[in-house]
Short mmCIF file of C-alpha atoms and ligand atoms in Angstrom, two decimals:
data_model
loop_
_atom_site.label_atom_id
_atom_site.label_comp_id
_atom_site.label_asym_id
_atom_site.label_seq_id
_atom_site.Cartn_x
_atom_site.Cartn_y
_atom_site.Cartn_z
CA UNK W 1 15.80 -16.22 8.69
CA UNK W 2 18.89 -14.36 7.32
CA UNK W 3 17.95 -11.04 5.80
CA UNK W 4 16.86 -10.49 2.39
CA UNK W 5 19.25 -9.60 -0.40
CA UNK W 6 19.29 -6.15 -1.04
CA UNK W 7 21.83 -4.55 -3.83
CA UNK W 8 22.56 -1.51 -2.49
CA UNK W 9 22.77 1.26 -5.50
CA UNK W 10 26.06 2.26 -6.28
CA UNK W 11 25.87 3.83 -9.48
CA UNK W 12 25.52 7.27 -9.90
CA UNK W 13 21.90 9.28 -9.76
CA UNK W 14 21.91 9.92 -13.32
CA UNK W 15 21.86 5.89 -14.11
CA UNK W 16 19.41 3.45 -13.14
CA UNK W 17 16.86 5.05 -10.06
CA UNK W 18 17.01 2.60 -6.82
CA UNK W 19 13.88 0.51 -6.75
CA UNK W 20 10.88 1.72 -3.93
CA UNK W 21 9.89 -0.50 -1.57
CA UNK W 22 7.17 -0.81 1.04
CA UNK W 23 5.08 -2.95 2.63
CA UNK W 24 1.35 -2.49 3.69
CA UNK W 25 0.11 -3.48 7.65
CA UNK W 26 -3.14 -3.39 9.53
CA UNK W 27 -4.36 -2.51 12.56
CA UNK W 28 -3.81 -5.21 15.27
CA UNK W 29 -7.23 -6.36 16.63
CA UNK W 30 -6.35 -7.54 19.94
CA UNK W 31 -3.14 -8.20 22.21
CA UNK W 32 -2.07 -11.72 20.00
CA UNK W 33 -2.51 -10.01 16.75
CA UNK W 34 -0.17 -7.25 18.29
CA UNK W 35 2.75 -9.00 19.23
CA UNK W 36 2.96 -11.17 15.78
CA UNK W 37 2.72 -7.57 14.09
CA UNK W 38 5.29 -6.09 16.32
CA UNK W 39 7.73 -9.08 15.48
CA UNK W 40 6.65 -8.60 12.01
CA UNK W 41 7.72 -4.51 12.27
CA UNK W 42 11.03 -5.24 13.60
CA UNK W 43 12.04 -8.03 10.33
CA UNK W 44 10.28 -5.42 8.03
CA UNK W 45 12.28 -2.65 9.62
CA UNK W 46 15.47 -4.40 9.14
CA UNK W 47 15.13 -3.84 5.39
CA UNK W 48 14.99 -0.38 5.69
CA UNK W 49 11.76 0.28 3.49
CA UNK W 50 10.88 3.59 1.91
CA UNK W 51 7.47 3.68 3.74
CA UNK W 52 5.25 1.15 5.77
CA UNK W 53 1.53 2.11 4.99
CA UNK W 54 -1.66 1.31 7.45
CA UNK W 55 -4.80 0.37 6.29
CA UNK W 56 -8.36 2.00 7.58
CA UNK W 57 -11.62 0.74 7.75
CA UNK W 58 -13.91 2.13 6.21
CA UNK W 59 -16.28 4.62 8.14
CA UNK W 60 -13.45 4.53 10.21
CA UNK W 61 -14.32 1.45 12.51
CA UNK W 62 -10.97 0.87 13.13
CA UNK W 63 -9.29 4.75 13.67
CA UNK W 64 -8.07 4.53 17.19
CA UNK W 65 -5.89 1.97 16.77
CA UNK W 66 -4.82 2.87 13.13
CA UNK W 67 -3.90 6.01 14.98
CA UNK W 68 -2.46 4.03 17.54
CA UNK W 69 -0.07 2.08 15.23
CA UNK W 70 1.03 5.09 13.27
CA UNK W 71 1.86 7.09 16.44
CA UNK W 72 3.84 4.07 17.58
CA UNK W 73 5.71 3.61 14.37
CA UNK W 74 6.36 7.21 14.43
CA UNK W 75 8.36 7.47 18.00
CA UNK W 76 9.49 4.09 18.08
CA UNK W 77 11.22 2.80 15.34
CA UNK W 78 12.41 3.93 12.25
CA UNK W 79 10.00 3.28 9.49
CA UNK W 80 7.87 6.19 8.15
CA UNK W 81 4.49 5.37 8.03
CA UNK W 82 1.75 6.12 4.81
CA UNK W 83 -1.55 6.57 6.41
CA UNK W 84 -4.60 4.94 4.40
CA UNK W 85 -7.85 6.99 5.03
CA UNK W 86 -11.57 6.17 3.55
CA UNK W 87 -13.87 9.46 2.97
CA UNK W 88 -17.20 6.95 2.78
CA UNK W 89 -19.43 7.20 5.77
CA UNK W 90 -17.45 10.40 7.29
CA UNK W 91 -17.98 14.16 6.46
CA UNK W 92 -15.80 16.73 5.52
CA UNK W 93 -15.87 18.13 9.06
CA UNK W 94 -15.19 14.69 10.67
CA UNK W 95 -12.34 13.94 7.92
CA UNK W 96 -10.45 17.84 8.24
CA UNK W 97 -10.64 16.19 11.96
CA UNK W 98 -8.45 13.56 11.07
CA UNK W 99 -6.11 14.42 8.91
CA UNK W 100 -5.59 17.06 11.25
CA UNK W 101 -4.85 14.74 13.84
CA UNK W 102 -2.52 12.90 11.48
CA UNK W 103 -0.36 15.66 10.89
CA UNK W 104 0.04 16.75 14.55
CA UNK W 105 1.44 13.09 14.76
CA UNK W 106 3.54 13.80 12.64
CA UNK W 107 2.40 11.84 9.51
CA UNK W 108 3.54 13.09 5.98
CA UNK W 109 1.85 10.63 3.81
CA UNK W 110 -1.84 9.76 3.11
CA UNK W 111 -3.26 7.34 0.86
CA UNK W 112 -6.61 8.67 -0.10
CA UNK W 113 -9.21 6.01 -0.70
CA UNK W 114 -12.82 6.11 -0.85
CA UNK W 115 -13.35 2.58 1.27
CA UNK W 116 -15.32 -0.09 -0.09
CA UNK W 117 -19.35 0.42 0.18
CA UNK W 118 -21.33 -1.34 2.72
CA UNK W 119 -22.61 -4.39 1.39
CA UNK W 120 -26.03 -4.00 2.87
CA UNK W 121 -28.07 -1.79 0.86
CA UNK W 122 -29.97 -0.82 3.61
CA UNK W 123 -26.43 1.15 5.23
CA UNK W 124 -26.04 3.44 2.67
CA UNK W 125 -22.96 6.10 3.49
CA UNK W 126 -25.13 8.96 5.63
CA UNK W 127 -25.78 11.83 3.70
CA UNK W 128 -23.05 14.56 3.46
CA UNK W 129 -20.15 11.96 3.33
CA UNK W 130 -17.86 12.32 0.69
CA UNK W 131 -18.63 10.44 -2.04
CA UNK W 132 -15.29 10.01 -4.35
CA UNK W 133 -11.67 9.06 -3.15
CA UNK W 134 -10.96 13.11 -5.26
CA UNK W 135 -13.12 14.76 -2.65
CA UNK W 136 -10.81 13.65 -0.05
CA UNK W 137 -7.20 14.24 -1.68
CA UNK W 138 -8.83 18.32 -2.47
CA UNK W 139 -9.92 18.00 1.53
CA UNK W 140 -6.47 16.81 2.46
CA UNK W 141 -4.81 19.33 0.30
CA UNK W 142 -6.97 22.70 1.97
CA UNK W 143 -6.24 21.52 5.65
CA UNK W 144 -2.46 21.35 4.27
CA UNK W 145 -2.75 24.42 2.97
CA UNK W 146 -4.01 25.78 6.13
CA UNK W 147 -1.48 24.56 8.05
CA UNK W 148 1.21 25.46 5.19
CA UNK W 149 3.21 27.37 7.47
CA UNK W 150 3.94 24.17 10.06
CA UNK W 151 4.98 22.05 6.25
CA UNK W 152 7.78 23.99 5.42
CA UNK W 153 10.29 20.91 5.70
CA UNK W 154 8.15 18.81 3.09
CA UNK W 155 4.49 18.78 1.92
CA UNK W 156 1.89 15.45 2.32
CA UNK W 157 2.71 13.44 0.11
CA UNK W 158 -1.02 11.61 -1.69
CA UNK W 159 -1.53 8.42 -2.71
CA UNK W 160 -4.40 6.79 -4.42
CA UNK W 161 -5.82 3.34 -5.74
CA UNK W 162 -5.49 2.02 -9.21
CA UNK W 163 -6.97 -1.00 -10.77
CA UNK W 164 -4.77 -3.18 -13.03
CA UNK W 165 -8.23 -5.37 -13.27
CA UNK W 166 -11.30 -2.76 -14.06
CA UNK W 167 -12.72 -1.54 -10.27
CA UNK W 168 -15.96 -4.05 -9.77
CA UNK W 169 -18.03 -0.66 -10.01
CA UNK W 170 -16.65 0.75 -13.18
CA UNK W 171 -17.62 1.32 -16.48
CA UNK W 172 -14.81 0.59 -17.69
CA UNK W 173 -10.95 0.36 -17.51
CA UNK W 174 -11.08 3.79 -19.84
CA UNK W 175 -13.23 5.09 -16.68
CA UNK W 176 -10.66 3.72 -14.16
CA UNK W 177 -8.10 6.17 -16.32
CA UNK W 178 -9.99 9.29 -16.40
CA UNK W 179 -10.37 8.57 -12.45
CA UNK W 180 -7.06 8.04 -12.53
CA UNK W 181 -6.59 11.07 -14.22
CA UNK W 182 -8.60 13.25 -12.02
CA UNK W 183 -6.96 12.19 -8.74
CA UNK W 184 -3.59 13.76 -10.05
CA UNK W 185 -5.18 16.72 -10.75
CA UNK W 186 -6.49 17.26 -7.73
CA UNK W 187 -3.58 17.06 -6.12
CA UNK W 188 -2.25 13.11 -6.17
CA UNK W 189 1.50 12.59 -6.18
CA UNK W 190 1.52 8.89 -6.83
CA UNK W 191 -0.58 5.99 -6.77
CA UNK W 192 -0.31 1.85 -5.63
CA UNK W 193 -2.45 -0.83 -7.59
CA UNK W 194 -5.02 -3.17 -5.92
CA UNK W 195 -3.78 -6.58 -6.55
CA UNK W 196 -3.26 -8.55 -9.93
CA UNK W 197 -2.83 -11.75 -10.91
CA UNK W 198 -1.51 -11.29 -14.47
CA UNK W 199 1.63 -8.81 -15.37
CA UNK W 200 0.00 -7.76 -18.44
CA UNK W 201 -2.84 -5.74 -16.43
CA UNK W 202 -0.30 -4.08 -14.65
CA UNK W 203 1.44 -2.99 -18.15
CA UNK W 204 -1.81 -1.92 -19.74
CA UNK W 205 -3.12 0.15 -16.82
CA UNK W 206 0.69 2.20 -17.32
CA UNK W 207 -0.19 2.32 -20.98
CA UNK W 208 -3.61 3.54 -20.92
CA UNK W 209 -2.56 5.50 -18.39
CA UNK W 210 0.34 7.39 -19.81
CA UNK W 211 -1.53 7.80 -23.16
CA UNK W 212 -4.07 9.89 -21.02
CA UNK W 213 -1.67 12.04 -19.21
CA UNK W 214 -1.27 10.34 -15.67
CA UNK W 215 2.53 10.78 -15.34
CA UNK W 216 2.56 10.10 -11.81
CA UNK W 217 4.36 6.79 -10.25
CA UNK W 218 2.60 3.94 -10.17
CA UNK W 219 3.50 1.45 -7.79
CA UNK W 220 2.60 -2.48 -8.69
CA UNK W 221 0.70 -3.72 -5.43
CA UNK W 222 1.62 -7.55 -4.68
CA UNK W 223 1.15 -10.14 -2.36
CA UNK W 224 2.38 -13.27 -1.76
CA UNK W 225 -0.06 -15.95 -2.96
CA UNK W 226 1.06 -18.36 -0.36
CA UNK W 227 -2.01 -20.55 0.12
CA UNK W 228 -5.48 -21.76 -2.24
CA UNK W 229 -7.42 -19.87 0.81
CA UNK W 230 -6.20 -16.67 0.90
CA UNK W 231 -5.71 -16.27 -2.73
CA UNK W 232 -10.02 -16.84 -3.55
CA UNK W 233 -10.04 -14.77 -0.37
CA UNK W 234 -8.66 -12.26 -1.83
CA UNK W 235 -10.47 -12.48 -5.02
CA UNK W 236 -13.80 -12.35 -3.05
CA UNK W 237 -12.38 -9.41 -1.41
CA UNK W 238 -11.37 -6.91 -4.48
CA UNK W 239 -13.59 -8.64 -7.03
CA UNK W 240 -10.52 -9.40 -9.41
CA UNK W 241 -10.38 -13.31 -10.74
CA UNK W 242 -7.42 -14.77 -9.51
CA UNK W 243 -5.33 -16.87 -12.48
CA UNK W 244 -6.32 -19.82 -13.17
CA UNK W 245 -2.96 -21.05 -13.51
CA UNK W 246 -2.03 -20.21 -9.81
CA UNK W 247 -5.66 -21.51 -8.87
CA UNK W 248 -4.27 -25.13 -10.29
CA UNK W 249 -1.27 -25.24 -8.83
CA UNK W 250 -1.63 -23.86 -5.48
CA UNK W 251 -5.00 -26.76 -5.71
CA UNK W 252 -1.89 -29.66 -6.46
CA UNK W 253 0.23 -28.75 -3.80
CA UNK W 254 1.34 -31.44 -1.46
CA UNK W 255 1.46 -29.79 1.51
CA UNK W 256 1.42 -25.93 3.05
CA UNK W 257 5.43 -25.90 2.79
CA UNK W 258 4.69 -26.95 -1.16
CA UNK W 259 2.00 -24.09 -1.69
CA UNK W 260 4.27 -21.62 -0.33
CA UNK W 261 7.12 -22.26 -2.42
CA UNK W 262 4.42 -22.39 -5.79
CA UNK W 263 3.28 -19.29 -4.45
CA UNK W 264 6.06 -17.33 -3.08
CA UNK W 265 7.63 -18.12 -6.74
CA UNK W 266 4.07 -16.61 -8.99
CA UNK W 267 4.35 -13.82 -6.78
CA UNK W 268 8.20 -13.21 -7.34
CA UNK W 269 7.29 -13.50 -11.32
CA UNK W 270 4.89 -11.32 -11.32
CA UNK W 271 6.75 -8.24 -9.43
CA UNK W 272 9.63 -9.39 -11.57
CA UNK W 273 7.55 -8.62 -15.32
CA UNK W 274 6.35 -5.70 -13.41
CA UNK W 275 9.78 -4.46 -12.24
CA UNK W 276 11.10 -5.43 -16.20
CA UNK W 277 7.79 -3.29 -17.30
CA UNK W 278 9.73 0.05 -15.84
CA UNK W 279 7.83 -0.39 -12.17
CA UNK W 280 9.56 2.24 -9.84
CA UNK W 281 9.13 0.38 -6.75
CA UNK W 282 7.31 -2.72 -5.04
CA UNK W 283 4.34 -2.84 -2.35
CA UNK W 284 4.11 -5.86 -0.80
CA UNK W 285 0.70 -6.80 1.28
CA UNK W 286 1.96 -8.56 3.76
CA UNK W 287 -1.43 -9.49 5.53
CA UNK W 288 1.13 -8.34 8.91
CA UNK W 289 3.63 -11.37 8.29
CA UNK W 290 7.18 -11.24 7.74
CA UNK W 291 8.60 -14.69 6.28
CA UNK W 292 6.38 -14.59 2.74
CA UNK W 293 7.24 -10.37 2.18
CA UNK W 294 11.23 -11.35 2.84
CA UNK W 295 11.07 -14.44 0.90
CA UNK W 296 9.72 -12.77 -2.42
CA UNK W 297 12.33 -9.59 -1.60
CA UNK W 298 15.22 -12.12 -0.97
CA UNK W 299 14.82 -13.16 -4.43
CA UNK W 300 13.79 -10.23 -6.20
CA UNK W 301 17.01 -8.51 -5.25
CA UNK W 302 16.06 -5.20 -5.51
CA UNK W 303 18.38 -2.49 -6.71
CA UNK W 304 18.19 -0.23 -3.22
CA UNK W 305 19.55 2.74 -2.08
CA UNK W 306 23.04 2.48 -0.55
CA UNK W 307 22.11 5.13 2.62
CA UNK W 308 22.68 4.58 6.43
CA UNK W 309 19.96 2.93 7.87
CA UNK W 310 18.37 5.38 10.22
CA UNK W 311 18.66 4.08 14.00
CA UNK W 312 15.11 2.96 15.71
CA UNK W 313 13.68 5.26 18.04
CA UNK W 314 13.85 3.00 20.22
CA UNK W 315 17.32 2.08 19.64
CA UNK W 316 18.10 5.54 20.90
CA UNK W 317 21.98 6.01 21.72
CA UNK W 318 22.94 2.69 19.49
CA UNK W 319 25.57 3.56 16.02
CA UNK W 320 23.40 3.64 13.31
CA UNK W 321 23.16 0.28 10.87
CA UNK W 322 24.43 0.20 7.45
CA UNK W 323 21.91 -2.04 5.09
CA UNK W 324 23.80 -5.00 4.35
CA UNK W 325 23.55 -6.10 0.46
P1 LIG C 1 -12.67 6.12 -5.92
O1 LIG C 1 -11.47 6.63 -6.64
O2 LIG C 1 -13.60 7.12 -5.32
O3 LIG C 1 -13.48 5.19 -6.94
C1 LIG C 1 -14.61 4.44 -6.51
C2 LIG C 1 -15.55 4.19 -7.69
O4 LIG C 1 -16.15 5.43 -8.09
C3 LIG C 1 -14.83 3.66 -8.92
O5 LIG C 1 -15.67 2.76 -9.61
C4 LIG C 1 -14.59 4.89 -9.76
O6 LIG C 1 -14.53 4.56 -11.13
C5 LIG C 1 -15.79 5.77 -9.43
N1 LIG C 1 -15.46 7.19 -9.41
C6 LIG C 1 -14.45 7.79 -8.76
N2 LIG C 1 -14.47 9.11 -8.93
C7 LIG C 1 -15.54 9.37 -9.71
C8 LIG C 1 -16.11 10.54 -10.23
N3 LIG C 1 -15.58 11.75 -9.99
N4 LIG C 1 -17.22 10.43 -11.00
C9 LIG C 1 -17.76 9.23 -11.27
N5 LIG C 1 -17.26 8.05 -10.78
C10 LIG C 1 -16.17 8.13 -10.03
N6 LIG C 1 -10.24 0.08 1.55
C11 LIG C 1 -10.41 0.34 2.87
O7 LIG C 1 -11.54 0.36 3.35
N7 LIG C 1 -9.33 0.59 3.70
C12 LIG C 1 -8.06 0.59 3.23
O8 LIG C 1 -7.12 0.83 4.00
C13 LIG C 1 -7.84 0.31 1.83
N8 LIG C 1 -6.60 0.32 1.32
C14 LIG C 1 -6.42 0.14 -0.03
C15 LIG C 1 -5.13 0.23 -0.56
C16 LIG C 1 -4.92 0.07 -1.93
C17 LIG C 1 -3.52 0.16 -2.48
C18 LIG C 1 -6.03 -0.20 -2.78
C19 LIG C 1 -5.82 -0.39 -4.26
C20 LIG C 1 -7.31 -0.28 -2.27
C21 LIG C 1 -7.53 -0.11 -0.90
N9 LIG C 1 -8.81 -0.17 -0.34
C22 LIG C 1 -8.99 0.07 1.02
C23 LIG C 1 -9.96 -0.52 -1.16
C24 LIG C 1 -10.69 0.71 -1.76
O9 LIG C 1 -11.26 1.47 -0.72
C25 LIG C 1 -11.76 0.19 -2.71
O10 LIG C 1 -11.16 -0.37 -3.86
C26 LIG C 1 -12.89 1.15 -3.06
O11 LIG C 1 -13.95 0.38 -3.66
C27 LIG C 1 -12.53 2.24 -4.04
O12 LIG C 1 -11.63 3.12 -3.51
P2 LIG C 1 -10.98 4.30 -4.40
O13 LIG C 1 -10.16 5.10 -3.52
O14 LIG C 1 -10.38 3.75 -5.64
O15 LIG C 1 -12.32 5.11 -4.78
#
């Protein structure tokens, strides 16, 4: 597949800001999943993202090899990784534990999430976990500050979720907001959306937001909606109705080549309204495949930065690649 399009920004800092881009990844679970990720890395890495994040279970069932895959990212190629950690089900102790370990890796971003609740009743998080997604972003930012003297070349950065459809346990979307709100008080420097199927929820969660005094960056979270399965997947997943329009047409398709293109194009339209909405960058979920992520970013043609692409670490010794528009 030739690379994706990429304008590289030319025009000075004072006009129009390049657009963000990252892409999320999970954990492999076993030697197969690995190597498709691994091939997936390399075509992501080509495109010289601002970040790659890494998801983590909640409880942390899946930490070693979250770690794993950060570390490796880290020394071997050039991407800088956004570690996703879940307070539910761990303590303060256990989480200062982490993030502590993250840092020593080297990691300088964290998206702080609370993790979704076991769906048995009967597993309850154990007593003493932490109970809100804040509790871990003021966690993250005392072991920082404990360590402030080892930061002094740049700070964690702090992510958090936002809902463009109201969180299934909220109030609501005025709740969402004041969450919202809270999280960048406590020390949260930008957050990414859960998915969306229409661009209007993306526009109304900026409104409401702005009106209430969230003026951090808030990054439209999209996937490609490449098949009828994954897409009520999903929606069983997050608890947010997928359209009923993409439902249709992804149900008419001819054949998996057909779906694709229907869905590689809803998901271009939507980043698109979102990008027209004032967006400042684009997360893609790319469930760890390439072809779907580079297809929506060929024709997206995001206005980039025009910088050297950093060499891989594993590249080691090899003249550093330019990004290629
Ligand atoms: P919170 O902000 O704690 O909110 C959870 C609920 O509690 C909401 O209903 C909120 O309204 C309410 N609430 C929050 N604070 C307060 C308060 N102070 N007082 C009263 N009510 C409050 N899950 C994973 O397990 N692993 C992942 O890697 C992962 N990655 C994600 C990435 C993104 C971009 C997104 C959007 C979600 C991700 N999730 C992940 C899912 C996430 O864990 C769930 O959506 C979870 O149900 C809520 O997480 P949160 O961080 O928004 O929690």
């Amino acid at each position: 597949m030739s690379p994706p399009s990429l304008l590289q920004a030319t025009a000075p800092a004072t006009h129009t800001a390049p657009t963000a881009l990252s892409y999320e990844l999970f954990p492999p679970k076993n030697a197969v999943a690995e190597a498709t990720l691994w091939a997936t890395i390399r075509e992501l890495e080509s495109t010289n993202p601002d970040y790659v994040s890494v998801t983590y279970g909640a409880n942390g069932s899946n930490r070693d090899t979250a770690v794993e895959l950060l570390n490796r990212l880290l020394t071997e190629t050039s991407l800088l990784p956004l570690a996703h950690l879940t307070c539910v089900g761990n303590t303060a102790d256990e989480l200062a534990g982490i993030i502590s370990e993250l840092l020593d890796h080297g990691v300088r971003g964290i998206l702080a999430l609370r993790g979704d609740l076991p769906q048995d009743a009967a597993a309850q998080p154990r007593t003493g976990s932490l109970p809100h997604a804040q509790d871990l972003i003021e966690l993250i930012r005392r072991v920082e500050q404990r360590r402030s003297a080892l930061l002094c070349a740049g700070k964690v950065a702090i992510g958090v979720a936002a809902y463009p459809a109201q969180h299934p346990e909220s109030p609501s979307v005025e709740h969402d907001v004041e969450v919202l709100l809270a999280k960048q008080r406590s020390g949260a420097d930008f957050a990414i959306t859960q998915v969306f199927f229409h661009a209007d929820q993306y526009k109304d969660l900026v409104t409401r937001a702005r009106r209430a005094g969230v003026s951090i960056p808030i990054i439209p979270g999209v996937m490609p909606f490449t098949s009828l399965r994954r897409v009520r997947r999903l929606g069983e997943l997050t608890g947010v109705a997928p359209s009923d329009s993409l439902l249709d047409a992804l149900g008419r398709a001819d054949d998996a080549a057909d779906s694709r293109r229907i869905g590689v194009a809803a998901t271009v339209g939507l980043a698109r309204a979102a990008l027209d909405a004032g967006a400042p960058g684009i997360h893609l979920y790319t469930f760890n495949e390439h072809a779907a992520a580079l297809e929506v970013l060929d024709k997206l043609q995001l206005l980039r930065p025009g910088r050297p692409a950093v060499a891989s670490r594993s590249s080691a010794g090899k003249p550093p690649r330019l990004v290629t528009a």
